[in-house]
């Protein structure tokens, strides 16, 4: 298969968690969204019909409590905080196709319909709940899971006794285990899959899926004294946004990926497929759980006041550098530490010295010695061809993208950049200006062509800088898809005046 041919499945559905609107967004939220944005951009450039969904989770006790604390009605409160998340999506230039709010009629209708299916299929019964609940996690915990009187996440728990509907989760234990075995790709990374399987093998209790002690939620059809458990309500967003209860749109569900933090994997990999099985709905293709960021070695929290504000960071360092740092610094799936010094090192070495410098020295030299035109290729020697071949990376990158190995995408691209810098040092085009200008032109042509390919491939990662580089090579916006990798620069065409795209970051004294 030629490398520019897209995979056979043309639809691609990618979702972020829908974020709670109890607080302002921080870098952890931006991280998940930017990772999904990279995946969505890559698939679009690769010819897929992409639907990228994000949004806000607006019901539940945690949000109701936050509204009361802010002295606002829940609706007024969620409208305001949801807007902060939407504004962050705009500010971070997310390419999401939709933004769902669980307070929207389309979602409420879908959640109530799903509930009705669970009732009709005999998977929900009325009982009463007496047990521990952690509002911060919006989760029930059996006594056996508590550590020093707290949830395993450290969240405080309270004793809850109230009438409740239950979902027969216990009846799905074997079906889930069977499903995980038959679909080994469903939970990633592998270590997380093992964790989930061990949890399910340990036995599943029926799940309380309604609350009566507060009101802020989706009313249970036929019994509005109850509101739906916020997780049952929230998880439904992934299908309410693609048409449920009508037919799911465009085969999106068949090629769907939920990207979540490791904190909420259990809800996505155990409860969600069980609800879907119970409603006779298909299961999404994959759930990927990424790791947790700390700030200079310390867990970020509201009480410590150390949650990093993505807007401040982007205003200080720029959007592309923040994207690059977050997606490159740690293998996607592992925990990581956000430290200013590592960020600045990445900016100055990988972006400014390696990528930026390659582009800058090649383009400014072409501008000076080739009359600001794409140089003539002339006689391409094996060493030149080897360099051009070294950037035939699309199939490798596709594999990394399908494994959500975002850091490996970065490493692969940066090894091509390093190769090009070595080629310049070896062939020293500036030394040929008078002795062999024809050969100099070939070398510069090869480098410009390599930069074109690299910049097309870096678009999902550092979109703004890549676009600036492609502008400087006069590549028209219609020729920046992966299928355009096999085209070449047009020799002799005019190039604009070059400018730097990755400035070094100097800390203010
Ligand atoms: O859990 N490091 O919403 P939420 C990395 N509404 N990622 C982080 C992070 C950190 N320090 N902090 C947060 C909810 N995240 C539910 C989801 S989905 C149907 C409902 C990211 O606002 C990470 O993706 O608490 C995590 O899973 C998510 O934010 C939790 O967001």
Coordinates of C-alpha atoms in Angstrom, one line a residue, residues 200-505:
X200 CA -14.0 -7.1 37.6
X201 CA -12.7 -10.6 38.5
X202 CA -12.9 -9.5 42.2
X203 CA -16.7 -9.4 41.9
X204 CA -19.1 -6.6 41.0
X205 CA -21.9 -5.3 43.2
X206 CA -25.1 -3.9 41.9
X207 CA -24.8 -0.1 41.4
X208 CA -27.0 2.5 42.9
X209 CA -28.1 4.6 39.9
X210 CA -30.5 7.2 41.3
X211 CA -30.5 9.7 44.1
X212 CA -33.4 11.3 46.0
X213 CA -31.6 13.6 48.5
X214 CA -31.0 16.5 46.1
X215 CA -32.6 17.6 42.9
X216 CA -29.9 18.7 40.4
X217 CA -30.0 16.1 37.7
X218 CA -31.9 14.3 35.0
X219 CA -35.3 13.1 36.4
X220 CA -35.9 9.4 36.3
X221 CA -38.6 8.7 33.8
X222 CA -41.9 7.8 35.6
X223 CA -40.5 8.6 39.1
X224 CA -39.3 12.2 39.2
X225 CA -38.6 12.0 43.0
X226 CA -35.4 10.3 41.8
X227 CA -32.7 11.8 39.7
X228 CA -30.3 9.7 37.6
X229 CA -26.9 9.0 39.1
X230 CA -24.6 11.5 37.5
X231 CA -22.3 9.0 35.9
X232 CA -25.1 7.2 34.1
X233 CA -26.2 10.6 32.9
X234 CA -22.7 11.8 32.0
X235 CA -21.5 8.7 30.1
X236 CA -24.5 8.9 27.8
X237 CA -23.1 12.1 26.4
X238 CA -20.9 10.1 24.1
X239 CA -24.0 8.8 22.2
X240 CA -26.3 11.7 22.7
X241 CA -23.9 13.8 20.7
X242 CA -24.0 11.4 17.7
X243 CA -27.8 11.0 17.5
X244 CA -29.0 8.6 20.2
X245 CA -31.8 7.6 20.6
X246 CA -32.0 7.8 16.8
X247 CA -29.5 5.9 14.8
X248 CA -25.9 6.6 15.6
X249 CA -24.4 8.8 12.9
X250 CA -21.8 8.1 10.2
X251 CA -20.3 4.8 11.6
X252 CA -18.6 6.9 14.2
X253 CA -19.2 4.4 17.0
X254 CA -17.4 1.7 15.1
X255 CA -14.2 3.6 15.3
X256 CA -14.5 5.4 18.6
X257 CA -12.0 6.3 21.2
X258 CA -12.6 7.7 24.7
X259 CA -9.5 9.3 26.1
X260 CA -9.8 9.7 29.8
X261 CA -7.5 10.2 32.9
X262 CA -6.7 7.1 34.9
X263 CA -8.9 8.4 37.7
X264 CA -12.1 7.7 35.7
X265 CA -11.1 4.5 33.9
X266 CA -13.4 2.3 36.0
X267 CA -16.5 4.3 35.0
X268 CA -15.5 4.0 31.3
X269 CA -14.2 0.5 31.1
X270 CA -16.6 -1.3 33.5
X271 CA -19.9 0.7 34.0
X272 CA -20.2 2.1 30.5
X273 CA -19.8 -1.1 28.6
X274 CA -22.2 -2.8 31.1
X275 CA -24.8 -0.1 30.6
X276 CA -24.4 -0.4 26.8
X277 CA -24.7 -4.2 26.9
X278 CA -27.8 -3.9 29.0
X279 CA -29.4 -1.6 26.5
X280 CA -28.3 -3.8 23.6
X281 CA -26.1 -1.1 22.2
X282 CA -22.6 -1.7 20.7
X283 CA -19.5 -1.0 22.8
X284 CA -17.0 1.7 21.7
X285 CA -13.8 0.6 20.3
X286 CA -11.3 1.8 22.8
X287 CA -10.8 3.5 26.1
X288 CA -7.3 5.0 26.6
X289 CA -6.4 6.1 30.2
X290 CA -3.6 8.6 30.4
X291 CA -1.6 9.5 33.5
X292 CA -1.7 12.3 36.0
X293 CA 0.3 15.5 36.0
X294 CA 1.8 17.0 39.1
X295 CA 3.1 20.6 39.5
X296 CA 6.8 20.7 40.4
X297 CA 6.4 17.4 42.1
X298 CA 3.2 18.2 44.0
X299 CA -0.3 16.9 43.3
X300 CA -2.4 19.8 42.0
X301 CA -5.5 20.6 44.1
X302 CA -7.9 23.4 44.8
X303 CA -7.0 23.4 48.5
X304 CA -3.3 23.8 47.8
X305 CA -4.0 26.5 45.2
X306 CA -1.4 25.1 42.9
X307 CA -3.5 24.1 39.9
X308 CA -1.8 25.4 36.8
X309 CA -3.9 27.8 34.7
X310 CA -3.6 26.8 31.0
X311 CA -4.3 30.4 29.9
X312 CA -1.5 31.8 32.0
X313 CA 0.9 29.2 30.7
X314 CA -0.1 29.7 27.1
X315 CA 0.2 33.5 27.4
X316 CA 3.7 33.1 28.8
X317 CA 5.1 30.3 26.7
X318 CA 2.8 30.1 23.6
X319 CA 0.3 27.5 22.6
X320 CA 2.5 25.3 20.4
X321 CA 5.3 25.0 23.0
X322 CA 2.8 24.0 25.6
X323 CA 1.3 21.4 23.3
X324 CA 4.7 20.1 22.4
X325 CA 5.8 19.9 26.0
X326 CA 2.7 18.1 27.3
X327 CA 2.6 15.6 24.5
X328 CA 6.3 15.0 24.2
X329 CA 7.5 15.1 27.8
X330 CA 6.0 11.9 29.1
X331 CA 4.8 8.7 27.4
X332 CA 1.1 9.0 27.0
X333 CA -0.3 6.8 29.7
X334 CA 2.4 7.6 32.3
X335 CA 2.3 10.1 35.1
X336 CA 4.3 13.2 34.6
X337 CA 5.6 16.3 36.4
X338 CA 5.2 19.8 35.0
X339 CA 8.3 21.8 35.8
X340 CA 9.1 25.1 34.3
X341 CA 12.7 24.2 33.8
X342 CA 11.9 21.0 31.7
X343 CA 9.4 23.1 29.7
X344 CA 12.1 25.7 28.9
X345 CA 14.6 23.0 28.1
X346 CA 12.2 21.4 25.6
X347 CA 11.4 24.8 24.1
X348 CA 15.0 25.8 23.6
X349 CA 16.5 22.5 22.6
X350 CA 13.8 20.6 20.6
X351 CA 11.9 23.5 19.2
X352 CA 14.3 26.4 18.9
X353 CA 17.7 24.6 18.4
X354 CA 16.6 21.6 16.4
X355 CA 13.4 22.3 14.4
X356 CA 13.5 26.1 14.4
X357 CA 17.1 26.3 13.5
X358 CA 16.8 23.8 10.7
X359 CA 14.0 25.8 9.1
X360 CA 15.6 29.1 9.7
X361 CA 19.1 28.4 8.4
X362 CA 17.8 26.6 5.3
X363 CA 15.1 29.2 4.4
X364 CA 17.3 32.2 5.1
X365 CA 20.1 30.8 3.0
X366 CA 17.8 30.0 0.1
X367 CA 16.4 33.5 0.4
X368 CA 19.9 35.0 0.2
X369 CA 21.6 32.8 -2.4
X370 CA 18.7 31.4 -4.5
X371 CA 17.0 34.7 -5.2
X372 CA 14.1 33.8 -2.8
X373 CA 13.0 31.0 -5.1
X374 CA 12.7 27.2 -4.7
X375 CA 16.1 26.0 -5.8
X376 CA 16.6 23.7 -8.8
X377 CA 16.8 20.0 -7.7
X378 CA 19.5 19.1 -10.4
X379 CA 21.2 15.8 -9.9
X380 CA 19.9 14.0 -6.7
X381 CA 22.6 11.8 -5.4
X382 CA 22.1 8.6 -3.2
X383 CA 22.9 10.6 0.0
X384 CA 20.2 13.1 -0.9
X385 CA 17.7 10.4 -1.7
X386 CA 18.5 8.7 1.6
X387 CA 17.6 11.9 3.4
X388 CA 14.4 12.3 1.5
X389 CA 13.5 8.6 2.2
X390 CA 14.2 9.1 5.9
X391 CA 11.1 11.2 6.1
X392 CA 8.7 8.6 4.7
X393 CA 7.3 8.2 8.1
X394 CA 3.6 8.2 7.6
X395 CA 3.0 4.5 8.2
X396 CA 5.2 4.6 11.4
X397 CA 3.3 7.6 12.6
X398 CA -0.1 6.0 11.9
X399 CA 0.9 3.0 14.0
X400 CA 2.0 5.3 16.9
X401 CA -1.2 7.3 16.6
X402 CA -3.4 4.2 16.6
X403 CA -1.5 3.1 19.8
X404 CA -1.9 6.6 21.3
X405 CA 1.9 6.7 21.6
X406 CA 1.9 10.5 21.2
X407 CA 5.5 10.9 22.5
X408 CA 6.7 8.3 19.9
X409 CA 5.1 10.5 17.2
X410 CA 7.3 13.4 18.5
X411 CA 10.4 11.2 18.8
X412 CA 10.0 9.9 15.2
X413 CA 9.6 13.4 13.8
X414 CA 12.5 14.8 15.8
X415 CA 14.8 12.0 14.6
X416 CA 14.1 13.1 11.0
X417 CA 14.9 16.7 12.1
X418 CA 18.2 15.6 13.6
X419 CA 19.0 13.7 10.5
X420 CA 18.5 16.8 8.4
X421 CA 20.7 18.9 10.7
X422 CA 23.4 16.3 10.4
X423 CA 23.1 16.4 6.6
X424 CA 23.6 20.2 6.6
X425 CA 26.7 19.9 8.8
X426 CA 28.1 17.2 6.5
X427 CA 27.3 18.8 3.1
X428 CA 27.9 22.4 4.2
X429 CA 25.9 24.0 1.4
X430 CA 27.3 27.5 2.2
X431 CA 30.8 26.4 1.4
X432 CA 29.7 25.6 -2.2
X433 CA 28.3 29.0 -3.0
X434 CA 31.1 29.8 -5.5
X435 CA 32.8 26.5 -6.0
X436 CA 29.7 24.4 -7.0
X437 CA 26.5 26.4 -7.0
X438 CA 24.6 23.7 -8.9
X439 CA 25.4 21.1 -6.1
X440 CA 24.5 23.8 -3.5
X441 CA 21.1 24.2 -5.2
X442 CA 20.5 20.4 -5.0
X443 CA 21.3 20.3 -1.3
X444 CA 19.1 23.2 -0.6
X445 CA 16.3 21.8 -2.7
X446 CA 16.5 18.5 -0.8
X447 CA 16.4 20.3 2.5
X448 CA 13.5 22.5 1.5
X449 CA 11.6 19.4 0.4
X450 CA 12.4 17.6 3.6
X451 CA 11.2 20.6 5.6
X452 CA 7.9 20.6 3.6
X453 CA 7.3 17.0 4.5
X454 CA 8.2 17.4 8.1
X455 CA 6.0 20.5 8.4
X456 CA 3.0 18.6 6.9
X457 CA 3.6 15.9 9.5
X458 CA 4.1 18.2 12.5
X459 CA 0.7 20.0 11.9
X460 CA -1.2 17.8 14.4
X461 CA 1.4 18.5 17.1
X462 CA 2.4 22.1 16.6
X463 CA -0.2 23.4 14.1
X464 CA 0.5 27.1 14.2
X465 CA 4.2 26.8 13.7
X466 CA 3.8 24.2 11.0
X467 CA 1.5 26.4 9.1
X468 CA 3.9 29.3 9.3
X469 CA 6.7 27.0 7.9
X470 CA 4.4 25.8 5.1
X471 CA 3.5 29.4 4.3
X472 CA 7.3 30.2 4.1
X473 CA 7.6 27.4 1.6
X474 CA 4.7 28.8 -0.4
X475 CA 2.8 25.5 0.0
X476 CA -0.8 26.3 -0.7
X477 CA -3.3 25.5 2.1
X478 CA -5.0 22.9 -0.2
X479 CA -1.8 20.9 -0.4
X480 CA -1.1 20.3 3.2
X481 CA -2.9 16.9 3.7
X482 CA -1.0 13.7 4.1
X483 CA -2.0 12.7 0.6
X484 CA 0.0 15.7 -0.5
X485 CA 3.2 14.4 1.0
X486 CA 4.1 12.8 -2.4
X487 CA 3.9 16.0 -4.3
X488 CA 7.0 18.1 -4.4
X489 CA 7.9 21.8 -4.2
X490 CA 7.7 23.6 -7.5
X491 CA 11.2 24.6 -8.6
X492 CA 11.7 28.2 -9.3
X493 CA 8.5 29.4 -7.5
X494 CA 8.8 32.5 -5.4
X495 CA 9.2 32.2 -1.6
X496 CA 8.3 34.9 0.9
X497 CA 10.8 36.5 3.3
X498 CA 11.5 33.9 6.0
X499 CA 11.0 34.5 9.7
X500 CA 11.7 32.5 12.9
X501 CA 8.9 30.3 14.2
X502 CA 10.3 29.0 17.5
X503 CA 11.9 31.8 19.4
X504 CA 14.2 30.8 22.3
X505 CA 12.6 31.4 25.7

